[in-house]
Amino acid sequence: MNVHAPALADAHLPDEQTSAFARDAVDDLSLHPKRLSPKYFYDAAGSELFEAITKLPEYYPTRTELGILRDRGAEIASIIPKGAALIEFGAGATTKVRLLLEKSAFAAYVPVDISGEFLNAQASGLRRDFPDLAVYPVAADFTAAFALPTQVVRRPKVGFFPGSTIGNFEPHEASTFLRSARDILGRGAQMIIGADLEKDERVLYDAYNDAAGVTARFNLNVLVRINRELGGNFDLSAFTHRAIYNRERHRIEMHLISRKKQTVRMLGTTFSFRPGESIHTENSYKYSIERFAALARDSGWTVSESWTDAARMFSVHAMTAE
Ligand code: AVJ
């Protein structure tokens, strides 16, 4: 068993997180058009709703990416140097990383996520199932610079960024993130990264407008969270979920639309809504293989392999840091 001390234990983190949420929510709801960052979807309830989304018949990305990782496991393993450290940017369910760990000879796994509690739970499960794997969780915001645990500094490094989380970034932010990942992992590092693909608009639309209404609840949950954590008084029945595909910008947009003229109070501030006014809560960018490769190239990486499923719904790329 591994007894490495996780790099957690900052008692001030939860407060800091709440005040960052407060600051961002007040700032972003003061903008025209109003917006909220999708990173605030993922409290405990939001994470559960997202897990439910990944099992919906309409939401193809998760199962398609898992299929690619499973089918291409041997090819992926063949480009992983022996004794490498796998660094995952953001750590959700361990299903995907387990596929990599089962097939490749990784010596260490470094999940990086803002939620320390979640990381610890995850780490103990992996330590139990992979007794030879050293697990070094890092509690940090993976979009900013963070230090790798000293134990992995000398190992070959492989980044892992599945789920098309990169799709939440604006193109310039995606580039900044990839450059930062390159600086953290170093020249010659590899990265395995998932990106959702452009496709039939009906398929995209349905994936974010599921019949069971789970995506709507996921979207509205950010208002539930503001009410609970920031003392807001959003009336949930007065907002409705909207997701559309913006063809020019290659992205799904999620909005919460005010059903009527209303005011909402939060942290001593009053926000007015016109009927039909939107809070823009998420962008989910869809790539082509070519546009993804160009983004990587412009951000210090060279794509060496791009894998897709037979229906070309989703893509997984291997790339090398220049
Ligand atoms: C986790 C950002 C990849 O964009 O598809 C799912 C989030 N939003 N349904 C996505 C999400 C609505 C998801 N990502």
Short mmCIF file of C-alpha atoms and ligand atoms in Angstrom, two decimals:
data_model
loop_
_atom_site.label_atom_id
_atom_site.label_comp_id
_atom_site.label_asym_id
_atom_site.label_seq_id
_atom_site.Cartn_x
_atom_site.Cartn_y
_atom_site.Cartn_z
CA MET A 1 0.00 0.00 0.00
CA ASN A 2 1.13 3.53 -0.69
CA VAL A 3 1.42 5.95 2.19
CA HIS A 4 2.21 9.13 0.31
CA ALA A 5 0.69 12.20 1.96
CA PRO A 6 -1.74 13.83 -0.43
CA ALA A 7 -0.99 17.47 -1.17
CA LEU A 8 -4.25 18.63 0.38
CA ALA A 9 -5.10 19.84 3.88
CA ASP A 10 -5.67 23.52 3.27
CA ALA A 11 -8.37 24.40 5.78
CA HIS A 12 -9.01 27.75 4.07
CA LEU A 13 -9.79 26.34 0.67
CA PRO A 14 -13.57 25.92 1.06
CA ASP A 15 -13.99 29.57 2.19
CA GLU A 16 -11.80 30.78 -0.60
CA GLN A 17 -13.87 28.78 -3.05
CA THR A 18 -17.10 30.27 -1.72
CA SER A 19 -15.81 33.81 -2.00
CA ALA A 20 -14.53 33.19 -5.54
CA PHE A 21 -18.00 31.87 -6.42
CA ALA A 22 -19.58 34.96 -4.79
CA ARG A 23 -17.29 37.34 -6.64
CA ASP A 24 -17.74 35.62 -9.99
CA ALA A 25 -21.52 35.30 -9.63
CA VAL A 26 -21.98 38.99 -8.75
CA ASP A 27 -19.60 40.13 -11.50
CA ASP A 28 -21.02 37.82 -14.17
CA LEU A 29 -24.68 38.58 -13.42
CA SER A 30 -23.82 42.30 -13.66
CA LEU A 31 -22.67 41.87 -17.27
CA HIS A 32 -24.83 42.38 -20.37
CA PRO A 33 -25.53 39.73 -21.48
CA LYS A 34 -25.55 38.02 -18.06
CA ARG A 35 -23.52 34.87 -17.64
CA LEU A 36 -22.30 32.30 -15.08
CA SER A 37 -19.23 30.06 -15.40
CA PRO A 38 -19.91 26.36 -16.09
CA LYS A 39 -17.30 25.46 -13.48
CA TYR A 40 -19.93 26.24 -10.83
CA PHE A 41 -22.25 23.47 -12.06
CA TYR A 42 -20.31 20.87 -10.13
CA ASP A 43 -21.34 20.87 -6.49
CA ALA A 44 -22.36 17.45 -5.10
CA ALA A 45 -25.84 17.62 -6.69
CA GLY A 46 -24.46 18.97 -9.97
CA SER A 47 -21.82 16.24 -10.16
CA GLU A 48 -24.53 13.63 -9.66
CA LEU A 49 -26.69 15.23 -12.33
CA PHE A 50 -23.71 15.22 -14.69
CA GLU A 51 -23.16 11.51 -13.99
CA ALA A 52 -26.84 10.97 -14.87
CA ILE A 53 -26.33 12.97 -18.11
CA THR A 54 -23.49 10.66 -19.13
CA LYS A 55 -25.93 7.73 -19.03
CA LEU A 56 -28.69 9.38 -21.10
CA PRO A 57 -29.45 7.81 -24.49
CA GLU A 58 -29.06 11.23 -26.20
CA TYR A 59 -25.72 12.10 -24.56
CA TYR A 60 -23.25 10.23 -26.75
CA PRO A 61 -19.86 11.79 -25.72
CA THR A 62 -19.03 9.78 -22.60
CA ARG A 63 -19.85 6.33 -23.91
CA THR A 64 -18.28 7.10 -27.28
CA GLU A 65 -15.02 8.29 -25.73
CA LEU A 66 -14.95 5.23 -23.44
CA GLY A 67 -15.40 3.03 -26.53
CA ILE A 68 -12.46 4.72 -28.26
CA LEU A 69 -10.23 4.37 -25.18
CA ARG A 70 -11.21 0.70 -24.91
CA ASP A 71 -10.84 -0.15 -28.63
CA ARG A 72 -7.59 1.79 -29.03
CA GLY A 73 -6.12 0.81 -25.69
CA ALA A 74 -3.28 -1.21 -27.22
CA GLU A 75 -2.32 1.59 -29.62
CA ILE A 76 -2.42 4.14 -26.81
CA ALA A 77 -0.33 1.86 -24.59
CA SER A 78 2.29 1.53 -27.33
CA ILE A 79 3.13 5.25 -27.21
CA ILE A 80 3.40 5.39 -23.40
CA PRO A 81 7.00 5.15 -22.12
CA LYS A 82 7.58 2.55 -19.41
CA GLY A 83 7.49 3.97 -15.87
CA ALA A 84 5.64 7.12 -16.95
CA ALA A 85 3.53 9.30 -14.68
CA LEU A 86 -0.05 9.94 -15.78
CA ILE A 87 -1.24 13.44 -14.90
CA GLU A 88 -4.99 13.93 -15.17
CA PHE A 89 -6.26 17.50 -15.50
CA GLY A 90 -9.50 17.53 -13.51
CA ALA A 91 -10.59 14.28 -11.95
CA GLY A 92 -14.13 13.02 -12.36
CA ALA A 93 -15.26 9.41 -12.33
CA THR A 94 -12.25 7.05 -12.57
CA THR A 95 -13.78 4.90 -15.35
CA LYS A 96 -11.69 6.43 -18.14
CA VAL A 97 -8.37 6.58 -16.33
CA ARG A 98 -8.78 2.95 -15.25
CA LEU A 99 -8.85 1.96 -18.92
CA LEU A 100 -5.44 3.61 -19.41
CA LEU A 101 -4.00 2.25 -16.17
CA GLU A 102 -5.06 -1.31 -17.00
CA LYS A 103 -3.32 -1.36 -20.35
CA SER A 104 -0.21 0.79 -19.90
CA ALA A 105 2.81 0.51 -17.62
CA PHE A 106 2.31 3.66 -15.58
CA ALA A 107 4.34 3.94 -12.36
CA ALA A 108 2.47 6.93 -10.96
CA TYR A 109 -0.87 8.69 -11.25
CA VAL A 110 -1.36 12.37 -10.41
CA PRO A 111 -5.01 13.47 -10.40
CA VAL A 112 -5.29 17.27 -10.24
CA ASP A 113 -8.57 18.75 -9.10
CA ILE A 114 -9.82 21.69 -7.07
CA SER A 115 -11.93 19.40 -4.85
CA GLY A 116 -9.58 17.75 -2.36
CA GLU A 117 -12.24 15.62 -0.74
CA PHE A 118 -13.20 14.07 -4.03
CA LEU A 119 -9.57 13.44 -4.91
CA ASN A 120 -8.93 11.55 -1.70
CA ALA A 121 -11.91 9.25 -2.19
CA GLN A 122 -10.80 8.57 -5.75
CA ALA A 123 -7.18 7.96 -4.77
CA SER A 124 -8.00 5.32 -2.18
CA GLY A 125 -10.06 3.31 -4.66
CA LEU A 126 -7.24 3.36 -7.20
CA ARG A 127 -4.59 2.44 -4.62
CA ARG A 128 -6.69 -0.55 -3.65
CA ASP A 129 -7.17 -1.74 -7.25
CA PHE A 130 -3.66 -0.86 -8.53
CA PRO A 131 -1.37 -1.75 -5.60
CA ASP A 132 1.83 -1.07 -7.60
CA LEU A 133 0.72 2.38 -8.69
CA ALA A 134 1.91 5.41 -6.71
CA VAL A 135 -0.95 7.92 -6.46
CA TYR A 136 -0.12 11.56 -5.69
CA PRO A 137 -3.26 13.74 -5.70
CA VAL A 138 -2.77 17.47 -6.17
CA ALA A 139 -5.51 19.83 -4.98
CA ALA A 140 -5.20 22.72 -7.42
CA ASP A 141 -7.00 24.64 -10.14
CA PHE A 142 -5.68 22.78 -13.18
CA THR A 143 -6.24 25.77 -15.48
CA ALA A 144 -3.44 27.64 -13.68
CA ALA A 145 0.22 26.69 -13.14
CA PHE A 146 0.78 24.09 -10.40
CA ALA A 147 3.85 22.16 -9.28
CA LEU A 148 4.11 18.46 -10.01
CA PRO A 149 4.86 16.27 -6.97
CA THR A 150 8.66 15.93 -6.68
CA GLN A 151 8.31 12.12 -6.86
CA VAL A 152 7.27 12.27 -10.53
CA VAL A 153 9.50 15.07 -11.78
CA ARG A 154 12.06 12.67 -13.27
CA ARG A 155 9.53 10.34 -14.87
CA PRO A 156 8.28 10.55 -18.47
CA LYS A 157 5.03 12.48 -18.32
CA VAL A 158 1.68 11.82 -19.98
CA GLY A 159 -1.15 14.30 -19.54
CA PHE A 160 -4.76 13.13 -19.68
CA PHE A 161 -7.64 15.51 -20.38
CA PRO A 162 -10.69 13.45 -21.37
CA GLY A 163 -14.38 14.27 -21.69
CA SER A 164 -14.07 17.22 -24.09
CA THR A 165 -13.69 19.45 -21.07
CA ILE A 166 -11.53 21.53 -23.42
CA GLY A 167 -14.81 22.35 -25.18
CA ASN A 168 -15.81 24.56 -22.24
CA PHE A 169 -12.93 26.92 -23.02
CA GLU A 170 -13.08 29.76 -25.52
CA PRO A 171 -10.58 29.03 -28.31
CA HIS A 172 -8.03 31.48 -26.85
CA GLU A 173 -8.51 29.96 -23.39
CA ALA A 174 -8.05 26.46 -24.81
CA SER A 175 -4.76 27.63 -26.27
CA THR A 176 -3.67 29.19 -22.96
CA PHE A 177 -4.58 25.96 -21.16
CA LEU A 178 -2.60 23.79 -23.61
CA ARG A 179 0.44 26.08 -23.29
CA SER A 180 0.21 25.92 -19.51
CA ALA A 181 -0.08 22.11 -19.63
CA ARG A 182 2.97 22.07 -21.87
CA ASP A 183 4.92 24.18 -19.36
CA ILE A 184 3.85 21.95 -16.46
CA LEU A 185 4.59 18.64 -18.20
CA GLY A 186 7.68 19.80 -20.07
CA ARG A 187 9.08 19.31 -23.53
CA GLY A 188 8.71 15.79 -24.91
CA ALA A 189 5.69 15.01 -22.71
CA GLN A 190 2.68 13.33 -24.23
CA MET A 191 -0.96 14.20 -23.78
CA ILE A 192 -4.10 12.14 -24.40
CA ILE A 193 -7.02 14.48 -24.91
CA GLY A 194 -10.68 14.04 -25.86
CA ALA A 195 -12.54 16.51 -28.09
CA ASP A 196 -16.15 16.34 -29.20
CA LEU A 197 -16.69 16.60 -32.95
CA GLU A 198 -19.00 18.69 -35.12
CA LYS A 199 -21.84 16.61 -36.47
CA ASP A 200 -25.48 16.59 -37.47
CA GLU A 201 -27.11 19.48 -35.63
CA ARG A 202 -30.10 17.42 -34.54
CA VAL A 203 -27.79 14.96 -32.76
CA LEU A 204 -26.00 17.84 -31.01
CA TYR A 205 -29.27 19.53 -30.10
CA ASP A 206 -30.76 16.37 -28.61
CA ALA A 207 -27.65 15.67 -26.53
CA TYR A 208 -28.27 18.93 -24.64
CA ASN A 209 -32.09 18.78 -24.70
CA ASP A 210 -32.72 15.28 -23.40
CA ALA A 211 -36.29 14.04 -23.17
CA ALA A 212 -36.00 13.24 -19.45
CA GLY A 213 -35.01 16.84 -18.62
CA VAL A 214 -31.81 15.92 -16.77
CA THR A 215 -29.75 18.56 -18.61
CA ALA A 216 -32.37 21.17 -17.70
CA ARG A 217 -32.05 20.23 -14.02
CA PHE A 218 -28.25 20.31 -14.33
CA ASN A 219 -28.41 23.82 -15.80
CA LEU A 220 -30.93 25.08 -13.21
CA ASN A 221 -28.85 23.58 -10.39
CA VAL A 222 -26.43 26.50 -10.59
CA LEU A 223 -29.30 28.74 -9.39
CA VAL A 224 -30.10 26.26 -6.60
CA ARG A 225 -26.46 26.52 -5.61
CA ILE A 226 -26.53 30.35 -5.61
CA ASN A 227 -29.64 30.25 -3.41
CA ARG A 228 -28.05 27.88 -0.92
CA GLU A 229 -24.42 29.04 -0.85
CA LEU A 230 -24.81 32.74 -1.58
CA GLY A 231 -28.21 33.45 -0.04
CA GLY A 232 -29.90 34.10 -3.39
CA ASN A 233 -33.66 34.07 -3.93
CA PHE A 234 -33.92 32.73 -7.49
CA ASP A 235 -37.40 31.33 -8.19
CA LEU A 236 -36.54 28.17 -10.16
CA SER A 237 -39.96 27.99 -11.78
CA ALA A 238 -39.32 31.44 -13.32
CA PHE A 239 -36.33 30.26 -15.39
CA THR A 240 -36.20 27.75 -18.20
CA HIS A 241 -33.38 25.73 -19.76
CA ARG A 242 -32.38 26.51 -23.34
CA ALA A 243 -29.61 24.83 -25.36
CA ILE A 244 -28.94 25.77 -28.99
CA TYR A 245 -26.23 25.01 -31.53
CA ASN A 246 -24.36 28.12 -32.71
CA ARG A 247 -23.15 27.00 -36.13
CA GLU A 248 -20.87 29.99 -36.89
CA ARG A 249 -18.99 29.50 -33.63
CA HIS A 250 -19.09 25.68 -33.63
CA ARG A 251 -20.58 25.48 -30.17
CA ILE A 252 -23.55 24.39 -28.11
CA GLU A 253 -24.69 27.24 -25.89
CA MET A 254 -26.66 26.69 -22.71
CA HIS A 255 -28.78 29.46 -21.29
CA LEU A 256 -31.23 29.99 -18.43
CA ILE A 257 -34.06 32.14 -19.74
CA SER A 258 -36.17 34.35 -17.51
CA ARG A 259 -39.84 33.52 -18.08
CA LYS A 260 -40.95 37.00 -16.98
CA LYS A 261 -39.88 40.43 -15.78
CA GLN A 262 -38.45 39.86 -12.32
CA THR A 263 -35.78 40.86 -9.82
CA VAL A 264 -33.52 38.52 -7.90
CA ARG A 265 -31.45 39.39 -4.84
CA MET A 266 -28.12 37.90 -3.92
CA LEU A 267 -25.45 39.15 -1.48
CA GLY A 268 -27.06 42.58 -1.11
CA THR A 269 -27.29 43.14 -4.86
CA THR A 270 -30.49 43.23 -6.94
CA PHE A 271 -30.44 41.85 -10.48
CA SER A 272 -33.26 42.73 -12.87
CA PHE A 273 -34.43 40.42 -15.63
CA ARG A 274 -36.47 41.27 -18.71
CA PRO A 275 -38.89 38.60 -19.98
CA GLY A 276 -36.84 36.26 -22.20
CA GLU A 277 -33.52 37.57 -20.86
CA SER A 278 -30.74 34.99 -20.75
CA ILE A 279 -28.04 33.96 -18.34
CA HIS A 280 -25.44 32.29 -20.59
CA THR A 281 -24.21 29.34 -18.52
CA GLU A 282 -22.07 27.22 -20.83
CA ASN A 283 -20.37 26.89 -24.19
CA SER A 284 -19.43 23.45 -25.43
CA TYR A 285 -17.17 23.83 -28.46
CA LYS A 286 -17.19 21.15 -31.14
CA TYR A 287 -14.04 20.57 -33.18
CA SER A 288 -13.07 19.04 -36.48
CA ILE A 289 -9.94 16.85 -36.47
CA GLU A 290 -8.20 19.57 -38.50
CA ARG A 291 -9.23 22.47 -36.27
CA PHE A 292 -8.15 20.52 -33.20
CA ALA A 293 -4.74 19.77 -34.71
CA ALA A 294 -4.34 23.46 -35.61
CA LEU A 295 -5.23 24.50 -32.04
CA ALA A 296 -2.66 22.05 -30.68
CA ARG A 297 0.01 23.24 -33.13
CA ASP A 298 -0.62 26.89 -32.19
CA SER A 299 -0.25 25.94 -28.51
CA GLY A 300 3.09 24.11 -28.48
CA TRP A 301 1.91 20.55 -29.23
CA THR A 302 2.05 18.24 -32.25
CA VAL A 303 -0.74 15.72 -32.72
CA SER A 304 0.71 12.28 -33.49
CA GLU A 305 -2.49 10.22 -33.61
CA SER A 306 -6.19 11.03 -33.82
CA TRP A 307 -8.69 8.28 -33.10
CA THR A 308 -12.45 8.43 -33.64
CA ASP A 309 -15.35 6.01 -33.40
CA ALA A 310 -16.79 4.57 -36.63
CA ALA A 311 -19.56 7.21 -36.74
CA ARG A 312 -17.01 10.04 -36.19
CA MET A 313 -18.90 11.37 -33.19
CA PHE A 314 -15.95 11.97 -30.86
CA SER A 315 -12.16 12.21 -31.10
CA VAL A 316 -9.24 11.24 -28.89
CA HIS A 317 -5.81 12.68 -29.76
CA ALA A 318 -2.28 11.81 -28.73
CA MET A 319 0.11 14.76 -28.92
CA THR A 320 3.69 15.60 -28.02
CA ALA A 321 4.96 18.79 -26.36
CA GLU A 322 7.42 20.68 -28.57
C1 AVJ B 1 -18.30 18.15 -19.23
C2 AVJ B 1 -18.11 20.16 -20.46
C3 AVJ B 1 -17.83 18.08 -21.57
O1 AVJ B 1 -20.01 20.12 -22.70
O2 AVJ B 1 -20.92 18.18 -22.98
C4 AVJ B 1 -23.15 18.16 -20.51
C5 AVJ B 1 -20.95 19.38 -19.89
N1 AVJ B 1 -23.26 20.30 -20.26
N2 AVJ B 1 -24.42 18.57 -20.75
C6 AVJ B 1 -20.37 19.03 -22.27
C7 AVJ B 1 -22.41 19.27 -20.21
C8 AVJ B 1 -24.48 19.85 -20.57
C9 AVJ B 1 -20.05 18.66 -20.81
N3 AVJ B 1 -18.59 18.78 -20.52
#
